[in-house]
Amino acid sequence: MAVASAEKTARPTRKSRGNFFTLQHWWGILWVLPSLIAVMVFVYGFIGWTARVSVSAWKGLLADYTYVGFQNFTDLASDQRFAIDVQNTAIFTVVFVLGCLGLGLGLAILLDKGIRAEGFYRSLFLFPMAISFIVTGVVWRWLMNPAQGDRLSGLNLVFDKLGLDFLVNSWHGTPTWGIAAVAIPAVWQMSGYTMALYLAGLRAVPESLREAARVDGASELQVYRKVVMPLIRPVTLSAIIILGHISLKVFDLIIAMAGKQVALDVPAIYMWTTTFDGFFFGRGAAIGIVLLLSVAVLVIPYLWYTLRQESDT
Amino acid sequence: MTTLSAPGSRRAWVYIPLTMMALFYLVPLYVMLNTGFKSFDEVSLSTMWNLPSGFAFDNFRAAWEALRPNLWNSVKIVVPAATISSVLGSVNGFVLAKWKFKGANIVFPVLLFGMFIPYQAVLIPLVTFMSKIGLAGGTWGLVLVHVIYGIPITTLIFRNYFATIPETLIEAAKIDGAGIFGTFTRIMLPLAIPSFVVVYIWQFTSAWNDFLFAVVLTNTENWPVTVALNNLAGSQIIAWNVQMAASFLAAVPTLLIYVFLGRYFLSGMMSGALKE
């Protein structure tokens, strides 16, 4: 028995290859098969189906798979509403990603100073993650109430009382830039998460490196700029990808804050309303595919890189 | 790995920005609770920041009346979804980490990609398909959808956990004559209890907070709390103060989980970024 076990552990590769034709090997496949089939159908199969709908003339309640080529896509390219969507997504993404990165990194650096009650602060910054975008949207909708004059309320009321009148604004009611106001609650919700990513990154920087820089006469600022920042650049990259793909998909938050206003429209909402309110299935599918491709461009290289790195170690 | 310099005197300033930010994060919670505990007479937009003069439950009572059936619908969706997800995830994670077959390293990323897709890209087929099999409209359809689209993240969390378990343990079990079933149930499952907690609360939270699937797949009487809350907030009849109380009620279950099991919640979040 002992000999057999020693031999087995000594040559794991040969053993597992030998395993290929055994019953045990097929058991493994059998166990993941239900999930694999479910994902193949509900993810890949449905994506293929959506792609088929996106090149069809389907309009109205009855399915119509008449092939129309890329008509739905070229229509989108000249669609005024879709142009607003793209602009809104761009503004939202910039404010949301920069806001989360800035706040997240700032908070992580402060928390990394070895303070008392670190756990307490960390939990406070992270709790919004547990709440739904719908709840966040409903509450912030009242905090960002744009009413002026004697109906002033929410944050505008605070600004007014503090004598910061110049900050009183109409929030998401602002033309063109209103979408930036919607990004504020999104930052409120996700910056704690970014903080947690950065904090883990900072903790992985060996203290000896910082100490060495200090011994060489570097100021605390230089330690961060020259030693710490370059080492946590991968964290920034993953945070940008995670946050970026969230902002491409933003949907519930805007619905809860502002309903279906065209001024605050994004592709995810356009897809929903044009498909399920307007029954323009072909167009809805085309928007879905555009969204998917933009997310895939961000995520697939990230997945590939992360998994390759994992298998190297 | 704290800094060498002692906390205290020199670092005291750090608490100023931290506390200010803590207040910023607490503002929405303050508004929800503060408004919730005012009586109907006391509620007014112009005094929304003032503390209530006493504890009244008018708003919470009204919100509870409005949301009660939907809170129950959410429970009916979330509990089975999280339970089934945990079981499926543990099976997949175990096989992909410890019972690897040829091609396991391809299957894993293929599963994983499903975690990132915008669901708008599958919505039309999903609704068509679910209507065809008779699962559109009710709560069970939503359970199925949460389980299936939860496969990537639950598999990922379990796989990363099982990967840390030493290979020798599996070898020993095999030598003792244990097959895949015995190895899984007798050796791996007892070790994986922390991962079950992580996956369960992750799936619980994301299903509880879901809006998109629910809004296209359930009919009015089966609406979970997120859809009902959004509907209530969009109506002209329900006053803003009741909306605040209702938002708090909708957030309570996941907030409680966060307060008591925050560590596990964070661990699930980090795996979502493919980070440990």
Coordinates of C-alpha atoms in Angstrom, one line a residue:
Chain A
M1 CA 0.0 0.0 0.0
A2 CA 2.7 2.4 1.0
V3 CA 4.8 1.7 -2.0
A4 CA 1.8 2.2 -4.3
S5 CA 1.0 5.5 -2.8
A6 CA 4.6 6.7 -3.1
E7 CA 4.7 5.7 -6.7
K8 CA 1.4 7.5 -7.4
T9 CA 2.4 10.8 -5.8
A10 CA 5.8 10.7 -7.5
R11 CA 4.4 10.5 -11.0
P12 CA 1.2 12.5 -11.0
T13 CA 1.2 13.4 -14.7
R14 CA 1.4 9.8 -15.9
K15 CA -1.2 8.8 -13.5
S16 CA -3.7 11.4 -14.6
R17 CA -3.1 10.6 -18.2
G18 CA -3.7 7.0 -17.5
N19 CA -6.9 8.1 -15.9
F20 CA -8.3 9.2 -19.2
F21 CA -9.9 6.0 -20.1
T22 CA -11.1 5.1 -16.7
L23 CA -14.6 5.4 -15.3
Q24 CA -13.4 8.0 -12.8
H25 CA -12.4 10.4 -15.5
W26 CA -15.8 10.2 -17.1
W27 CA -17.4 10.8 -13.8
G28 CA -15.7 14.2 -13.6
I29 CA -17.1 15.2 -17.0
L30 CA -20.5 13.9 -16.1
W31 CA -20.6 16.0 -12.9
V32 CA -20.0 19.3 -14.7
L33 CA -22.1 18.4 -17.7
P34 CA -25.4 19.8 -16.4
S35 CA -23.9 23.2 -15.7
L36 CA -21.9 23.1 -18.9
I37 CA -25.0 22.4 -21.0
A38 CA -27.0 25.1 -19.1
V39 CA -24.3 27.7 -19.8
M40 CA -23.9 26.6 -23.4
V41 CA -27.6 27.1 -23.9
F42 CA -28.4 30.1 -21.7
V43 CA -25.2 32.1 -22.5
Y44 CA -23.7 31.0 -25.8
G45 CA -26.9 29.6 -27.4
F46 CA -28.9 32.7 -26.5
I47 CA -26.1 35.0 -27.7
G48 CA -26.2 33.2 -31.0
W49 CA -30.0 33.5 -31.1
T50 CA -29.8 37.2 -30.3
A51 CA -27.3 37.7 -33.1
R52 CA -29.8 36.0 -35.4
V53 CA -32.6 38.3 -34.3
S54 CA -30.2 41.3 -34.7
V55 CA -30.0 40.6 -38.5
S56 CA -33.7 40.0 -38.8
A57 CA -36.7 42.3 -39.6
W58 CA -38.5 41.2 -36.4
K59 CA -40.8 44.1 -35.4
G60 CA -44.0 43.5 -33.5
L61 CA -45.2 40.7 -31.4
L62 CA -44.9 37.9 -34.0
A63 CA -41.4 36.6 -34.5
D64 CA -40.1 37.4 -38.0
Y65 CA -36.7 36.0 -39.0
T66 CA -36.5 37.6 -42.4
Y67 CA -32.8 38.2 -43.0
V68 CA -32.1 42.0 -43.5
G69 CA -28.3 41.9 -43.1
F70 CA -26.8 44.6 -40.9
Q71 CA -29.7 46.9 -41.4
N72 CA -30.4 47.2 -37.7
F73 CA -26.8 48.1 -37.0
T74 CA -26.5 50.7 -39.7
D75 CA -29.8 52.2 -38.5
L76 CA -28.3 52.5 -35.0
A77 CA -25.3 54.3 -36.4
S78 CA -27.5 57.0 -37.7
D79 CA -30.0 56.9 -34.8
Q80 CA -30.1 60.2 -32.8
R81 CA -31.2 58.4 -29.6
F82 CA -28.3 55.9 -29.8
A83 CA -25.9 58.8 -30.3
I84 CA -27.2 60.3 -27.0
D85 CA -26.8 56.9 -25.4
V86 CA -23.1 56.6 -26.5
Q87 CA -22.4 60.1 -25.3
N88 CA -24.1 59.4 -21.9
T89 CA -22.2 56.2 -21.5
A90 CA -19.0 58.0 -22.2
I91 CA -19.7 60.7 -19.6
F92 CA -21.0 58.3 -17.1
T93 CA -18.0 56.0 -17.5
V94 CA -15.4 58.8 -17.1
V95 CA -17.0 60.2 -14.0
F96 CA -17.8 56.8 -12.5
V97 CA -14.4 55.2 -13.1
L98 CA -12.3 58.2 -12.2
G99 CA -14.5 58.9 -9.1
C100 CA -14.1 55.3 -7.9
L101 CA -10.4 55.1 -8.6
G102 CA -9.7 58.4 -6.9
L103 CA -11.8 57.8 -3.8
G104 CA -10.8 54.2 -3.6
L105 CA -7.1 54.8 -3.8
G106 CA -7.3 57.8 -1.4
L107 CA -9.3 55.8 1.2
A108 CA -7.0 52.8 0.8
I109 CA -3.9 54.9 1.4
L110 CA -5.4 56.5 4.5
L111 CA -6.5 53.1 5.8
D112 CA -3.1 51.6 5.1
K113 CA -1.5 54.1 7.6
G114 CA -2.0 51.5 10.4
I115 CA -4.8 53.3 12.1
R116 CA -7.0 52.2 14.9
A117 CA -10.6 51.2 14.0
E118 CA -9.5 50.3 10.5
G119 CA -12.1 47.5 10.3
F120 CA -14.8 49.9 11.4
Y121 CA -14.1 52.4 8.6
R122 CA -13.6 49.7 6.0
S123 CA -17.0 48.2 6.8
L124 CA -18.6 51.7 6.5
F125 CA -17.1 52.3 3.1
L126 CA -18.1 48.9 1.8
F127 CA -21.7 48.6 3.1
P128 CA -23.3 50.3 0.0
M129 CA -22.1 47.3 -2.0
A130 CA -24.7 45.2 -0.2
I131 CA -27.6 47.4 -1.3
S132 CA -29.4 47.2 -4.7
F133 CA -29.0 49.8 -7.3
I134 CA -32.8 50.3 -7.1
V135 CA -32.7 51.3 -3.4
T136 CA -29.7 53.5 -4.1
G137 CA -31.5 55.2 -7.0
V138 CA -34.7 55.8 -5.0
V139 CA -32.9 57.4 -2.1
W140 CA -30.5 59.5 -4.2
R141 CA -33.3 60.7 -6.4
W142 CA -34.6 62.6 -3.3
L143 CA -31.1 63.6 -2.2
M144 CA -30.6 65.1 -5.7
N145 CA -34.1 66.7 -5.9
P146 CA -33.7 69.4 -8.5
A147 CA -36.6 71.6 -7.2
Q148 CA -35.5 75.2 -6.7
G149 CA -36.7 78.2 -4.6
D150 CA -38.7 77.5 -1.5
R151 CA -39.1 73.9 -2.5
L152 CA -35.4 73.3 -2.1
S153 CA -34.6 69.9 -0.6
G154 CA -32.0 67.2 -0.3
L155 CA -28.4 68.1 -0.9
N156 CA -29.4 71.5 -2.5
L157 CA -31.0 72.4 0.9
V158 CA -27.7 71.5 2.7
F159 CA -25.7 73.6 0.3
D160 CA -28.1 76.5 0.7
K161 CA -28.0 76.3 4.5
L162 CA -24.2 76.2 4.6
G163 CA -24.1 79.3 2.4
L164 CA -22.7 77.3 -0.5
D165 CA -25.4 78.5 -2.9
F166 CA -23.2 78.2 -5.9
L167 CA -23.3 74.4 -5.5
V168 CA -27.1 74.4 -5.7
N169 CA -27.8 72.7 -9.1
S170 CA -30.5 70.7 -10.9
W171 CA -28.4 67.5 -10.8
H172 CA -29.6 64.9 -13.3
G173 CA -32.0 67.5 -14.7
T174 CA -29.0 69.4 -16.1
P175 CA -29.0 69.3 -19.9
T176 CA -26.2 67.1 -21.5
W177 CA -24.3 66.7 -18.3
G178 CA -27.2 65.3 -16.2
I179 CA -25.8 61.8 -16.6
A180 CA -22.7 62.8 -14.6
A181 CA -25.0 63.4 -11.6
V182 CA -26.3 59.8 -11.9
A183 CA -22.7 58.7 -11.7
I184 CA -22.4 60.1 -8.1
P185 CA -24.6 57.5 -6.5
A186 CA -22.8 54.9 -8.5
V187 CA -19.5 56.1 -7.1
W188 CA -21.1 56.1 -3.6
Q189 CA -22.0 52.4 -4.2
M190 CA -18.8 51.1 -5.8
S191 CA -15.9 53.2 -4.4
G192 CA -15.7 51.1 -1.3
Y193 CA -15.1 48.1 -3.5
T194 CA -12.3 49.9 -5.3
M195 CA -10.9 50.8 -2.0
A196 CA -10.9 47.1 -1.0
L197 CA -9.1 46.2 -4.2
Y198 CA -6.4 48.9 -3.6
L199 CA -6.0 48.0 0.0
A200 CA -5.3 44.4 -0.9
G201 CA -2.8 45.7 -3.4
L202 CA -1.1 48.0 -0.9
R203 CA -0.8 45.3 1.7
A204 CA 1.0 43.1 -0.9
V205 CA 3.8 45.7 -1.3
P206 CA 6.6 44.6 1.0
E207 CA 7.3 47.1 3.8
S208 CA 11.0 46.5 3.3
L209 CA 10.8 48.2 -0.1
R210 CA 9.2 51.3 1.4
E211 CA 11.7 51.3 4.3
A212 CA 14.6 51.0 1.8
A213 CA 13.3 54.0 -0.1
R214 CA 12.9 56.0 3.1
V215 CA 16.5 55.1 4.1
D216 CA 17.6 56.4 0.7
G217 CA 16.0 59.7 1.7
A218 CA 12.8 59.6 -0.2
S219 CA 9.9 61.6 1.2
E220 CA 6.6 59.9 2.0
L221 CA 5.1 61.3 -1.2
Q222 CA 8.1 60.0 -3.2
V223 CA 7.7 56.6 -1.6
Y224 CA 4.2 56.5 -3.0
R225 CA 5.0 57.9 -6.4
K226 CA 8.2 56.0 -7.1
V227 CA 7.7 52.7 -5.2
V228 CA 4.1 51.9 -4.3
M229 CA 2.2 53.3 -7.3
P230 CA 4.2 51.3 -10.0
L231 CA 3.7 48.1 -8.0
I232 CA -0.1 48.5 -7.7
R233 CA -0.6 49.4 -11.3
P234 CA -2.1 46.0 -12.0
V235 CA -4.8 46.7 -9.4
T236 CA -5.7 49.9 -11.3
L237 CA -5.9 47.9 -14.5
S238 CA -8.3 45.3 -13.0
A239 CA -10.3 48.0 -11.3
I240 CA -10.7 49.9 -14.6
I241 CA -11.9 46.7 -16.3
I242 CA -14.3 45.7 -13.6
L243 CA -15.7 49.3 -13.2
G244 CA -15.7 49.9 -16.9
H245 CA -17.8 46.8 -17.7
I246 CA -20.2 47.8 -14.9
S247 CA -20.7 51.2 -16.4
L248 CA -21.4 49.8 -19.8
K249 CA -24.1 47.7 -18.3
V250 CA -25.6 50.5 -16.0
F251 CA -29.4 50.1 -16.0
D252 CA -31.3 49.8 -12.7
L253 CA -29.7 52.9 -11.1
I254 CA -30.9 55.2 -13.9
I255 CA -34.3 53.6 -14.1
A256 CA -34.8 54.1 -10.3
M257 CA -33.5 57.7 -10.3
A258 CA -35.0 59.0 -13.5
G259 CA -37.3 56.5 -15.1
K260 CA -37.1 56.3 -18.9
Q261 CA -36.1 59.8 -19.8
V262 CA -34.4 60.1 -23.2
A263 CA -32.0 62.7 -21.8
L264 CA -30.5 60.1 -19.4
D265 CA -30.8 57.1 -21.8
V266 CA -28.1 54.5 -22.1
P267 CA -27.9 51.5 -24.5
A268 CA -29.0 49.0 -21.8
I269 CA -32.2 51.0 -21.3
Y270 CA -32.8 51.7 -25.0
M271 CA -32.5 47.9 -25.6
W272 CA -35.1 47.3 -22.9
T273 CA -37.7 49.9 -23.9
T274 CA -37.4 49.4 -27.7
T275 CA -37.8 45.6 -27.3
F276 CA -40.4 45.2 -24.6
D277 CA -42.3 48.5 -24.9
G278 CA -41.9 49.1 -28.6
F279 CA -41.6 45.5 -29.9
F280 CA -38.6 46.5 -32.1
F281 CA -37.0 43.1 -31.5
G282 CA -34.4 43.4 -34.3
R283 CA -33.2 46.7 -33.1
G284 CA -33.2 45.6 -29.4
A285 CA -31.1 42.6 -30.4
A286 CA -28.7 44.7 -32.3
I287 CA -28.2 47.0 -29.2
G288 CA -27.7 43.8 -27.1
I289 CA -25.0 42.6 -29.5
V290 CA -23.2 46.0 -29.5
L291 CA -23.2 46.0 -25.7
L292 CA -21.9 42.5 -25.6
L293 CA -19.1 43.3 -28.0
S294 CA -18.0 46.3 -26.1
V295 CA -17.9 44.4 -22.9
A296 CA -16.1 41.5 -24.6
V297 CA -13.3 43.8 -25.8
L298 CA -12.7 44.8 -22.2
V299 CA -13.1 41.5 -20.5
I300 CA -11.8 38.8 -22.8
P301 CA -8.1 40.0 -22.7
Y302 CA -8.5 40.4 -19.0
L303 CA -9.8 36.8 -18.5
W304 CA -7.1 35.4 -20.8
Y305 CA -4.3 37.3 -19.1
T306 CA -5.5 36.5 -15.5
L307 CA -6.0 32.8 -16.2
R308 CA -2.7 32.5 -18.1
Q309 CA -0.9 34.2 -15.2
E310 CA -2.6 31.8 -12.8
S311 CA -1.5 28.7 -14.7
D312 CA 2.1 30.0 -14.9
T313 CA 2.4 30.1 -11.1
Chain B
M1 CA 1.7 44.5 7.9
T2 CA 1.3 47.8 9.7
T3 CA 3.8 50.7 9.3
L4 CA 6.7 50.8 11.7
S5 CA 5.8 54.2 13.1
A6 CA 3.3 54.0 15.9
P7 CA -0.3 55.0 15.3
G8 CA -1.4 58.0 17.2
S9 CA 0.1 61.5 17.4
R10 CA 1.7 61.8 14.0
R11 CA -1.1 60.1 12.2
A12 CA -4.0 61.8 14.0
W13 CA -4.9 63.9 10.9
V14 CA -5.8 60.7 9.0
Y15 CA -9.0 60.4 11.0
I16 CA -10.3 63.8 9.7
P17 CA -10.8 62.8 6.0
L18 CA -11.7 59.2 7.0
T19 CA -14.5 60.5 9.3
M20 CA -15.7 63.0 6.7
M21 CA -15.9 60.2 4.1
A22 CA -17.7 57.9 6.6
L23 CA -20.3 60.6 7.0
F24 CA -20.7 60.8 3.2
Y25 CA -21.3 57.1 3.0
L26 CA -23.9 57.3 5.8
V27 CA -26.0 60.1 4.3
P28 CA -28.4 57.9 2.4
L29 CA -28.8 55.6 5.4
Y30 CA -29.5 58.7 7.6
V31 CA -32.1 60.0 5.3
M32 CA -33.9 56.6 5.0
L33 CA -34.0 56.1 8.8
N34 CA -34.6 59.7 9.8
T35 CA -37.5 60.0 7.4
G36 CA -38.8 56.6 8.3
F37 CA -39.2 57.4 11.9
K38 CA -41.1 60.6 11.5
S39 CA -44.8 60.8 11.8
F40 CA -46.8 61.7 8.7
D41 CA -47.5 65.1 10.3
E42 CA -43.9 65.8 10.8
V43 CA -42.7 64.9 7.3
S44 CA -41.8 67.7 5.0
L45 CA -39.2 68.0 2.3
S46 CA -37.9 71.3 3.7
T47 CA -37.2 69.8 7.1
M48 CA -35.9 66.4 5.7
W49 CA -32.5 66.8 7.5
N50 CA -34.0 67.6 10.9
L51 CA -34.2 64.7 13.4
P52 CA -37.7 63.4 14.3
S53 CA -39.2 64.6 17.5
G54 CA -40.0 61.1 18.6
F55 CA -40.3 57.6 17.1
A56 CA -43.3 57.0 14.9
F57 CA -43.8 54.1 12.6
D58 CA -46.3 55.6 10.2
N59 CA -44.0 55.4 7.2
F60 CA -42.6 51.9 8.0
R61 CA -46.1 50.6 8.5
A62 CA -47.3 52.1 5.2
A63 CA -44.2 50.8 3.4
W64 CA -44.6 47.3 4.9
E65 CA -48.2 47.2 3.8
A66 CA -47.1 48.1 0.3
L67 CA -44.2 45.8 0.0
R68 CA -45.1 42.8 2.1
P69 CA -46.2 40.4 -0.7
N70 CA -43.1 41.4 -2.7
L71 CA -40.7 40.8 0.2
W72 CA -42.2 37.4 0.4
N73 CA -41.8 36.9 -3.3
S74 CA -38.1 37.8 -3.0
V75 CA -37.7 35.2 -0.3
K76 CA -39.3 32.6 -2.4
I77 CA -36.9 33.4 -5.3
V78 CA -33.7 34.0 -3.4
V79 CA -33.6 31.1 -0.9
P80 CA -34.0 28.3 -3.4
A81 CA -31.8 30.1 -5.9
A82 CA -28.9 30.5 -3.4
T83 CA -29.3 26.9 -2.2
I84 CA -29.2 25.3 -5.6
S85 CA -26.4 27.6 -6.7
S86 CA -24.2 26.5 -3.8
V87 CA -24.7 22.8 -4.5
L88 CA -24.0 23.2 -8.3
G89 CA -21.0 25.5 -7.7
S90 CA -19.4 23.1 -5.2
V91 CA -19.7 20.2 -7.6
N92 CA -18.3 22.2 -10.6
G93 CA -15.6 23.8 -8.5
F94 CA -14.5 20.4 -7.1
V95 CA -14.3 18.7 -10.5
L96 CA -12.5 21.7 -12.1
A97 CA -9.9 22.0 -9.3
K98 CA -9.4 18.4 -8.2
W99 CA -10.9 15.9 -10.6
K100 CA -9.6 17.5 -13.7
F101 CA -10.5 15.8 -17.0
K102 CA -9.0 16.5 -20.4
G103 CA -10.3 19.9 -21.5
A104 CA -11.1 21.1 -17.9
N105 CA -8.8 24.1 -18.5
I106 CA -11.0 25.1 -21.5
V107 CA -14.3 24.5 -19.8
F108 CA -13.4 26.9 -16.9
P109 CA -12.9 30.1 -18.9
V110 CA -15.9 29.1 -21.1
L111 CA -18.1 29.0 -18.0
L112 CA -16.4 32.2 -16.5
F113 CA -17.2 34.5 -19.4
G114 CA -20.9 34.2 -18.6
M115 CA -20.3 36.2 -15.5
F116 CA -19.5 39.4 -17.4
I117 CA -22.0 39.4 -20.2
P118 CA -24.5 42.2 -20.4
Y119 CA -27.8 40.3 -19.9
Q120 CA -29.4 42.5 -22.6
A121 CA -27.6 40.2 -25.1
V122 CA -29.6 37.2 -24.0
L123 CA -32.9 38.8 -22.9
I124 CA -35.0 38.3 -26.1
P125 CA -34.2 34.5 -26.3
L126 CA -34.5 34.2 -22.6
V127 CA -38.0 35.7 -22.4
T128 CA -39.1 33.7 -25.5
F129 CA -37.7 30.5 -24.1
M130 CA -39.1 30.9 -20.6
S131 CA -42.6 31.6 -22.0
K132 CA -42.3 28.5 -24.2
I133 CA -41.5 26.2 -21.3
G134 CA -44.1 27.9 -19.2
L135 CA -41.8 29.4 -16.6
A136 CA -42.3 33.1 -17.5
G137 CA -44.3 35.1 -15.0
G138 CA -43.8 33.1 -11.9
T139 CA -41.1 32.9 -9.2
W140 CA -39.7 29.5 -10.3
G141 CA -38.5 30.9 -13.6
L142 CA -36.5 33.5 -11.8
V143 CA -35.0 30.8 -9.6
L144 CA -33.8 28.9 -12.6
V145 CA -32.4 32.0 -14.2
H146 CA -30.5 33.1 -11.1
V147 CA -29.1 29.5 -10.7
I148 CA -27.9 29.3 -14.3
Y149 CA -26.4 32.8 -14.6
G150 CA -24.9 32.2 -11.2
I151 CA -22.9 29.1 -12.4
P152 CA -19.8 31.1 -13.4
I153 CA -19.2 33.0 -10.1
T154 CA -20.2 30.1 -7.8
T155 CA -17.9 27.7 -9.8
L156 CA -15.1 30.2 -9.6
I157 CA -15.3 30.7 -5.8
F158 CA -15.4 27.0 -5.1
R159 CA -12.7 26.1 -7.7
N160 CA -10.3 28.7 -6.2
Y161 CA -11.0 27.3 -2.7
F162 CA -10.6 23.6 -3.7
A163 CA -7.4 24.4 -5.5
T164 CA -5.8 25.3 -2.2
I165 CA -6.5 21.8 -0.7
P166 CA -3.4 19.6 -0.9
E167 CA -3.4 17.0 -3.6
T168 CA -2.2 14.3 -1.2
L169 CA -5.6 14.4 0.5
I170 CA -7.3 13.3 -2.7
E171 CA -4.6 10.7 -3.4
A172 CA -5.1 9.3 0.1
A173 CA -8.8 9.0 -0.4
K174 CA -8.4 7.3 -3.8
I175 CA -6.0 4.8 -2.2
D176 CA -8.6 4.1 0.5
G177 CA -10.9 3.2 -2.4
A178 CA -13.0 6.3 -2.4
G179 CA -14.5 7.2 -5.8
I180 CA -15.4 10.7 -6.9
F181 CA -18.6 10.7 -4.8
G182 CA -16.9 9.6 -1.6
T183 CA -14.0 12.0 -2.1
F184 CA -16.4 14.8 -2.6
T185 CA -18.8 14.2 0.2
R186 CA -16.5 12.8 2.9
I187 CA -13.3 14.9 2.3
M188 CA -14.1 18.0 0.3
L189 CA -17.5 19.1 1.5
P190 CA -16.7 19.3 5.2
L191 CA -13.6 21.4 4.3
A192 CA -15.6 23.7 2.1
I193 CA -18.1 25.1 4.6
P194 CA -16.6 28.6 4.5
S195 CA -16.9 28.6 0.7
F196 CA -20.6 27.6 1.1
V197 CA -21.1 30.6 3.3
V198 CA -19.4 32.9 0.7
V199 CA -21.3 31.5 -2.2
Y200 CA -24.7 31.4 -0.4
I201 CA -24.6 35.1 0.7
W202 CA -23.2 36.2 -2.7
Q203 CA -26.0 34.5 -4.5
F204 CA -28.5 35.6 -1.9
T205 CA -27.4 39.2 -2.3
S206 CA -27.3 39.3 -6.1
A207 CA -30.6 37.6 -6.5
W208 CA -32.2 39.8 -3.9
N209 CA -30.8 42.9 -5.6
D210 CA -31.6 41.9 -9.2
F211 CA -34.0 44.0 -11.2
L212 CA -33.5 43.3 -14.9
F213 CA -34.4 39.6 -14.9
A214 CA -37.3 40.2 -12.5
V215 CA -38.8 43.0 -14.5
V216 CA -38.9 41.0 -17.7
L217 CA -39.7 37.6 -16.3
T218 CA -42.3 38.1 -13.5
N219 CA -45.9 39.4 -13.7
T220 CA -47.3 41.9 -11.2
E221 CA -48.3 39.5 -8.4
N222 CA -44.9 37.8 -8.5
W223 CA -42.8 40.9 -8.5
P224 CA -39.8 40.8 -6.1
V225 CA -39.1 43.7 -3.9
T226 CA -36.8 45.6 -6.3
V227 CA -39.4 45.8 -9.0
A228 CA -42.2 46.7 -6.6
L229 CA -40.0 49.4 -5.0
N230 CA -39.1 50.9 -8.3
N231 CA -42.8 50.9 -9.2
L232 CA -43.7 52.6 -6.0
A233 CA -41.0 55.2 -6.4
G234 CA -42.3 56.0 -9.9
S235 CA -45.9 56.5 -8.8
Q236 CA -47.3 59.9 -7.9
I237 CA -49.5 58.5 -5.2
I238 CA -46.9 57.2 -2.8
A239 CA -45.3 60.0 -0.8
W240 CA -41.5 60.3 -0.8
N241 CA -41.3 59.6 2.9
V242 CA -43.0 56.2 2.4
Q243 CA -40.5 55.6 -0.4
M244 CA -37.6 56.1 2.0
A245 CA -39.0 53.7 4.5
A246 CA -39.7 51.2 1.7
S247 CA -36.2 51.5 0.5
F248 CA -34.9 50.7 3.9
L249 CA -37.2 47.6 4.2
A250 CA -35.9 46.4 0.8
A251 CA -32.3 46.8 1.9
V252 CA -32.6 45.3 5.4
P253 CA -32.0 41.6 4.5
T254 CA -28.8 42.2 2.6
L255 CA -27.7 44.8 5.1
L256 CA -28.1 42.4 7.9
I257 CA -26.1 39.8 6.0
Y258 CA -23.4 42.4 5.5
V259 CA -23.3 43.4 9.2
F260 CA -23.1 39.9 10.5
L261 CA -21.2 38.1 7.7
G262 CA -19.2 41.0 6.1
R263 CA -16.0 39.0 5.9
Y264 CA -17.6 36.4 3.7
F265 CA -19.3 39.0 1.6
L266 CA -16.0 40.8 0.9
S267 CA -14.4 37.5 -0.1
G268 CA -17.2 36.9 -2.7
M269 CA -16.7 40.4 -4.0
M270 CA -13.0 39.9 -4.5
S271 CA -13.5 36.7 -6.4
G272 CA -15.8 38.7 -8.7
A273 CA -12.7 40.6 -9.8
L274 CA -10.8 37.3 -10.2
K275 CA -8.8 38.4 -7.2
E276 CA -8.2 36.4 -4.0

